[in-house]
Coordinates of N, CA and C in Angstrom, one line a residue:
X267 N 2.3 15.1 -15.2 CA 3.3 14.0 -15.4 C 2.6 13.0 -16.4
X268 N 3.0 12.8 -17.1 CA 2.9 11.9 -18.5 C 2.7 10.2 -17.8
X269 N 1.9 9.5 -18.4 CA 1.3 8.3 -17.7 C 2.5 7.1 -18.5
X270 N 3.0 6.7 -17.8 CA 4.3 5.5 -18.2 C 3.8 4.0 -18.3
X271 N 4.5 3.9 -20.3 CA 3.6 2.4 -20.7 C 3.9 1.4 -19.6
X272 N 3.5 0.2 -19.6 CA 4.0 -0.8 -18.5 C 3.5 -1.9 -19.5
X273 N 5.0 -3.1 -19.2 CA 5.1 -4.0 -20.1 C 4.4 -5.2 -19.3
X274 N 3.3 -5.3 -19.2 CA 2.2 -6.0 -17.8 C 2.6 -7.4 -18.1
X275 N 3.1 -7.9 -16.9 CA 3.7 -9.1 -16.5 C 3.0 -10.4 -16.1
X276 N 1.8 -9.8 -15.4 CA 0.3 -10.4 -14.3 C -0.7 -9.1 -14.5
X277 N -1.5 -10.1 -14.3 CA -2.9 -8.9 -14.0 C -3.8 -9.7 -13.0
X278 N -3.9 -8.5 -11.7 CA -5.0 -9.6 -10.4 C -6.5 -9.3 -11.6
X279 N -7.4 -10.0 -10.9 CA -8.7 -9.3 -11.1 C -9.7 -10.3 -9.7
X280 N -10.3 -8.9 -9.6 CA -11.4 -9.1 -7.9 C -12.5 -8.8 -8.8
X281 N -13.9 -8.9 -8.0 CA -14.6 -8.8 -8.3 C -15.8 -8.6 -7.4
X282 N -16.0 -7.1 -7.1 CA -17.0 -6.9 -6.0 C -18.9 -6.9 -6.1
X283 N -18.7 -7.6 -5.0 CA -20.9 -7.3 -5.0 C -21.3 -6.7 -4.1
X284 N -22.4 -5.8 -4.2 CA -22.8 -5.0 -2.9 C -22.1 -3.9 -2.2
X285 N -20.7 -3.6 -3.1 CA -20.1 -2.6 -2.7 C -19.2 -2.8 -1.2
X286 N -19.1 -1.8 -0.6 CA -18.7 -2.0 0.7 C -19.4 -2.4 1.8
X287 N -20.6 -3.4 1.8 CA -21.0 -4.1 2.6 C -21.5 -5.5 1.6
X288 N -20.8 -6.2 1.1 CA -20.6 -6.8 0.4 C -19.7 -8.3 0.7
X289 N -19.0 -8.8 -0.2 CA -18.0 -9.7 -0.7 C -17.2 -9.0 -2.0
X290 N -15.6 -9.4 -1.5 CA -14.9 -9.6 -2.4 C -14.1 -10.5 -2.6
X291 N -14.2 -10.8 -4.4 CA -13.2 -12.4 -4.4 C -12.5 -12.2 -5.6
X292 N -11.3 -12.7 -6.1 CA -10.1 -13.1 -6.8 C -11.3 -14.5 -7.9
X293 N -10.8 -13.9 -9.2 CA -11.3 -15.2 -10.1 C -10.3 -16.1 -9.9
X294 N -9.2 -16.8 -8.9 CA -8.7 -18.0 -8.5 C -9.0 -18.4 -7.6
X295 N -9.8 -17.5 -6.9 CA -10.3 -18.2 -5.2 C -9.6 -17.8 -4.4
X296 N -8.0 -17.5 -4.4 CA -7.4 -17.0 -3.4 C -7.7 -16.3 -2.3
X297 N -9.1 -15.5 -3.2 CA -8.9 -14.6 -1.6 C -10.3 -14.3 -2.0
X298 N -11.6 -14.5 -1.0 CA -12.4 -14.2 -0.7 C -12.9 -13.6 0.8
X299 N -13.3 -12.5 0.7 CA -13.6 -11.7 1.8 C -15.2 -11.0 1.7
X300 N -15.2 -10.9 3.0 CA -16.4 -10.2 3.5 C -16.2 -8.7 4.1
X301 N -16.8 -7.9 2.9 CA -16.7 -6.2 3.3 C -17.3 -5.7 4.2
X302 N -17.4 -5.0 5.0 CA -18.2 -3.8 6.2 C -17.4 -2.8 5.7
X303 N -18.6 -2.0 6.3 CA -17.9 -0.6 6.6 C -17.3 -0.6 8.4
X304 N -16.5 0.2 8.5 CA -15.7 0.2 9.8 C -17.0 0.7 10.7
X305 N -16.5 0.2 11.9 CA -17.7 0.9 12.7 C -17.8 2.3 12.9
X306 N -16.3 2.9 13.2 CA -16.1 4.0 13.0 C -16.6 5.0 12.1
X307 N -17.5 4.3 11.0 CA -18.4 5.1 10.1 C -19.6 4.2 9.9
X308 N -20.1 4.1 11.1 CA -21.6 3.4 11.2 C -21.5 2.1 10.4
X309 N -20.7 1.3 9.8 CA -21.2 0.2 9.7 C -21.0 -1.0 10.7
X310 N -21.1 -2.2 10.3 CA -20.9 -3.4 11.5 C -19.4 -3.9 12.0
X311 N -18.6 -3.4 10.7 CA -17.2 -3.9 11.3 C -17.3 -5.5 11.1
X312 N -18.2 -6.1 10.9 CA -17.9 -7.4 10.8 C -17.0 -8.2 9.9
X313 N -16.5 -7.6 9.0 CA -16.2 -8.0 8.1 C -14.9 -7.0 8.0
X314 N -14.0 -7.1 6.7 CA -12.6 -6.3 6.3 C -13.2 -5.3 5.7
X315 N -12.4 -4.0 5.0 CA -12.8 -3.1 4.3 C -11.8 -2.9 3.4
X316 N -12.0 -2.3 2.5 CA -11.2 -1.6 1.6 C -9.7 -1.2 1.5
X317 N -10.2 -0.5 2.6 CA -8.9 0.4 3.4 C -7.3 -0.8 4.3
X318 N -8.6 -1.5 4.7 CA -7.7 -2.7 5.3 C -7.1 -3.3 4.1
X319 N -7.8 -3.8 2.7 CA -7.0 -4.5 1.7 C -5.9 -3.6 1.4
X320 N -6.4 -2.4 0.8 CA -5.0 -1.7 0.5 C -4.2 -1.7 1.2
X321 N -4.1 -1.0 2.2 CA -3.0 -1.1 3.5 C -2.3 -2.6 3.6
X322 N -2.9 -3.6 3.3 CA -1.8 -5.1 3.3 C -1.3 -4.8 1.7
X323 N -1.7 -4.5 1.0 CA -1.2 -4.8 -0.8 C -0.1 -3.5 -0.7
X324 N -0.6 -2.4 -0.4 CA 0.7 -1.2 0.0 C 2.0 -1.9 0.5
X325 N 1.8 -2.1 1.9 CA 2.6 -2.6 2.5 C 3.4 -4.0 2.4
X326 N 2.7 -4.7 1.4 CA 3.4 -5.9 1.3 C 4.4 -5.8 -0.5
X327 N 3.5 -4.7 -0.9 CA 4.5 -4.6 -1.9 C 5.6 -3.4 -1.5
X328 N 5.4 -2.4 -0.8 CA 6.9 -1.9 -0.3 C 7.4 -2.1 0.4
X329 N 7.7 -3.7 1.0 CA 8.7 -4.1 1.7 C 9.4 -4.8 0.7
X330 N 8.4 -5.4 -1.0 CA 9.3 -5.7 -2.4 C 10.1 -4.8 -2.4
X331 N 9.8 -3.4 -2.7 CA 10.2 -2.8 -3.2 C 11.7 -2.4 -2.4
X332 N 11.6 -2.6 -1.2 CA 12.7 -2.0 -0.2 C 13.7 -3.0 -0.7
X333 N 13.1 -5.0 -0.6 CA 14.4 -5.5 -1.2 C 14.7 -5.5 -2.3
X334 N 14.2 -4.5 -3.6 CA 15.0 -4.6 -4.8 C 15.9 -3.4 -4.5
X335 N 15.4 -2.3 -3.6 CA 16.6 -1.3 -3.6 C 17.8 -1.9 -2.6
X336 N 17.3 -2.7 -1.9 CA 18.4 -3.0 -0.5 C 19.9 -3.9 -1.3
X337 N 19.0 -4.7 -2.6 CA 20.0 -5.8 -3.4 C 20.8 -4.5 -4.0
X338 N 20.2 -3.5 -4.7 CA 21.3 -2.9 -5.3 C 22.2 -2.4 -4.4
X339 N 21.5 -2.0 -3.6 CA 23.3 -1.2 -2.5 C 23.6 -1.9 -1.7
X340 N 23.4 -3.4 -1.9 CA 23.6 -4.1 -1.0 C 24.0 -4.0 0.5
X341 N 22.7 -3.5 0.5 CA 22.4 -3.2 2.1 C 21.3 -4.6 3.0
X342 N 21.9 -4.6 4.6 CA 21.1 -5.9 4.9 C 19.8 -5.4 5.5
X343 N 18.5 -6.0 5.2 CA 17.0 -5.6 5.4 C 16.7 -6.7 6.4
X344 N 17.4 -7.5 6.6 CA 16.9 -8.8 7.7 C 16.1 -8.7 8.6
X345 N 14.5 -9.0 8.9 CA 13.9 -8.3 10.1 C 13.2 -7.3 9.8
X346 N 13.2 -7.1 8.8 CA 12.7 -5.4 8.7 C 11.0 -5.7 8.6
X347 N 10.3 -4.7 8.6 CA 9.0 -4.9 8.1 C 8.8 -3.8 7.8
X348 N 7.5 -3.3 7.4 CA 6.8 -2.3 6.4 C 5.4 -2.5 6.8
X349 N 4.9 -1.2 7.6 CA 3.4 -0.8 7.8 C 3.1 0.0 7.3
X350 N 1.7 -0.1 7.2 CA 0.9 0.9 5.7 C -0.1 1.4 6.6
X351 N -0.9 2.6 6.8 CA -1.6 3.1 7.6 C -2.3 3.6 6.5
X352 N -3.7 3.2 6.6 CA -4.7 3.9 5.0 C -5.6 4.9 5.8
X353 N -5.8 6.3 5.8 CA -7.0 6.7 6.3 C -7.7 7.0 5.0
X354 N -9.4 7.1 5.5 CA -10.3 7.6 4.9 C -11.1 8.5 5.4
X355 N -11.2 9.6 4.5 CA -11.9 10.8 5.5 C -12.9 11.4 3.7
X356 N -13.6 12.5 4.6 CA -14.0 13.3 3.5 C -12.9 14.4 3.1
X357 N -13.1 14.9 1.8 CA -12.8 15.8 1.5 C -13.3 17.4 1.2
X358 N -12.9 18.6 1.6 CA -13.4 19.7 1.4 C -14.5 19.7 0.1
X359 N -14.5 19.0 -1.0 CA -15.8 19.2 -2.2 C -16.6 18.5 -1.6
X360 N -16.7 17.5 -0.3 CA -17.6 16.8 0.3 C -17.5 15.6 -0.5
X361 N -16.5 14.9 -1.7 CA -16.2 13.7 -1.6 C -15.1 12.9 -0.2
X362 N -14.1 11.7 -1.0 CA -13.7 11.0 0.2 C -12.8 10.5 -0.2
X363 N -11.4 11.0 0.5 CA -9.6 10.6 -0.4 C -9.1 10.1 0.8
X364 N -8.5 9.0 0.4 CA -7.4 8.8 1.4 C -6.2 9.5 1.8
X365 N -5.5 9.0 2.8 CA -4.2 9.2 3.3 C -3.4 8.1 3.4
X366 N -2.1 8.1 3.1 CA -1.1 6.9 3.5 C 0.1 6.8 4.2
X367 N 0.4 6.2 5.6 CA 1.8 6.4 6.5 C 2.5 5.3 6.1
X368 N 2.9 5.6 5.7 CA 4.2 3.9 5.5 C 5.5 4.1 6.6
X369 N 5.3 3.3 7.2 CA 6.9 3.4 8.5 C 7.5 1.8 8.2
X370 N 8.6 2.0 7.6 CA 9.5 1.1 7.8 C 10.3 0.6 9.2
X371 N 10.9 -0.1 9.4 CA 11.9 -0.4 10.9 C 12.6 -1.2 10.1
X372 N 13.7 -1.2 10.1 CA 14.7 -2.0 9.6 C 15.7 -1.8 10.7
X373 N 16.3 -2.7 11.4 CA 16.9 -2.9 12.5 C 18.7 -3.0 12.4
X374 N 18.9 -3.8 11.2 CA 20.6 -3.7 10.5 C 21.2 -2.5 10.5
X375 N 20.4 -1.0 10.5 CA 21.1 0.0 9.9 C 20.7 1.4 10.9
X376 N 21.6 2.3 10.8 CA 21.4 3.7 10.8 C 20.2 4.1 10.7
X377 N 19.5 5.0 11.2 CA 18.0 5.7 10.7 C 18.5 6.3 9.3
X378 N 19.4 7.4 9.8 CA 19.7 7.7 8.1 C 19.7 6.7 7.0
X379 N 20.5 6.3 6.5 CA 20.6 4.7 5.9 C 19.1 4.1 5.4
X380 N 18.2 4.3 6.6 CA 17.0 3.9 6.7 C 16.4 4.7 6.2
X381 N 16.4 5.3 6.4 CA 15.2 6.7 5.4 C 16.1 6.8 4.2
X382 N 16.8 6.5 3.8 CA 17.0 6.7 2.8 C 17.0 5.5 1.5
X383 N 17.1 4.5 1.7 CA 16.4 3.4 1.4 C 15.2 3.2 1.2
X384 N 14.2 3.7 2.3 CA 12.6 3.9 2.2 C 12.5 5.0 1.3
X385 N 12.9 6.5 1.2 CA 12.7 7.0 0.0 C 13.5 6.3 -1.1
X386 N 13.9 5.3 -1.6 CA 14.6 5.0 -2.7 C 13.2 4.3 -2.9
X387 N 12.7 3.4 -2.3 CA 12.3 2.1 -2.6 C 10.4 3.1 -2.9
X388 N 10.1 4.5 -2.1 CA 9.5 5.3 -2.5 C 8.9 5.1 -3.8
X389 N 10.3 5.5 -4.9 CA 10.5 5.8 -6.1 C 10.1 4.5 -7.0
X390 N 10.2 3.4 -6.6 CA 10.4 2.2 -7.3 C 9.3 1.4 -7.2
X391 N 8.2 1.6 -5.9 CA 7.1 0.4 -5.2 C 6.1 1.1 -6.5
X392 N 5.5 -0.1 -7.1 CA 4.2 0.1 -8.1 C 3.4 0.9 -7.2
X393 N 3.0 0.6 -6.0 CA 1.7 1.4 -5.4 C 1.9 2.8 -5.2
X394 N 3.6 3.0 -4.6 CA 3.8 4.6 -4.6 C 3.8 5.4 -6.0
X395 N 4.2 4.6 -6.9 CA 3.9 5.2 -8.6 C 2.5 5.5 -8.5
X396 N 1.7 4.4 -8.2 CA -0.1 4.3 -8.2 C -0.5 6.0 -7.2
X397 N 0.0 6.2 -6.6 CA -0.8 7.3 -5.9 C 0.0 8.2 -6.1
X398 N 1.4 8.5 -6.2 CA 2.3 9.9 -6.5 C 1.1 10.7 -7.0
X399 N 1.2 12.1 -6.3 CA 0.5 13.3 -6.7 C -1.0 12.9 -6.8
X400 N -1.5 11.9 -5.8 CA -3.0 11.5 -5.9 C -3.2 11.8 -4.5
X401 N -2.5 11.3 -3.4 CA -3.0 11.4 -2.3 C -1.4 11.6 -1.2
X402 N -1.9 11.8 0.1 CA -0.8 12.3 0.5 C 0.0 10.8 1.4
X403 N 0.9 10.9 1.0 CA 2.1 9.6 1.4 C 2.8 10.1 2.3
X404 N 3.0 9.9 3.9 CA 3.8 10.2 4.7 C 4.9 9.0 5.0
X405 N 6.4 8.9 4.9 CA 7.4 8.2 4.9 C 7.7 8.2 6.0
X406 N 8.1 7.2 7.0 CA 9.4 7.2 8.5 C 9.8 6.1 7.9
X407 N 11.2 6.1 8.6 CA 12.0 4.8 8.6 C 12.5 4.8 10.3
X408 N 12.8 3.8 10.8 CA 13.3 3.5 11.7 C 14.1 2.3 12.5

């Protein structure tokens, strides 16, 4: 699949030290954090990780993405939310890829209706463009 120009609108920029037991911060300040690794993979947990950021930036941009599809078919999203589940594991070459569950609930409508919106909005969320055919994306609507 051919890499699609983008007419860049904003650009974030973070800026990490120490890697994943570290800090990470925004050159506006907005958002400064403290990295661990999960305990779950021997580090302290004291802090956020990676996996955690993505999973809010996932999820907070495909619930955008749900209301630009929901405006076109003017469908009502009122209530709805959007969770992003990031795993990290190894992979068979003995590197380390994630996985992504996105479950929608949108409460106004049909599950059909619902899933089908969630695959629309699929098609349209920057992050789901960002990983198409990179990692594996599991969809529910409900």
């Amino acid at each position: 699949m051919p890499i699609q120009p983008v007419d860049v609108a904003y650009t974030a920029v973070a800026t990490a030290e120490n890697g994943r037991d570290g800090r990470v911060a925004t050159d506006d300040g907005k958002l400064d954090v403290i990295v661990n690794p999960p305990q779950e993979m021997g580090g302290s947990g004291a802090g956020t990780n990676p996996e955690q950021l993505f999973a809010a930036g996932y999820s907070a941009c495909f619930q955008g993405a749900l209301g630009v599809v929901a405006r076109r078919e003017k469908a009502d999203i009122s209530g709805s939310t959007v969770t992003a589940k990031v795993g990290l594991g190894k992979t068979p070459d003995g590197g380390f890829g994630l996985t992504v569950e996105i479950s929608a609930a949108i409460p106004n409508m049909t599950a059909a209706a619902a899933k089908d919106l969630v695959e629309k909005a699929h098609q349209v969320c920057p992050y789901s463009n960002a990983t198409r055919g990179n990692i594996q994306v599991t969809l529910t609507a409900n």
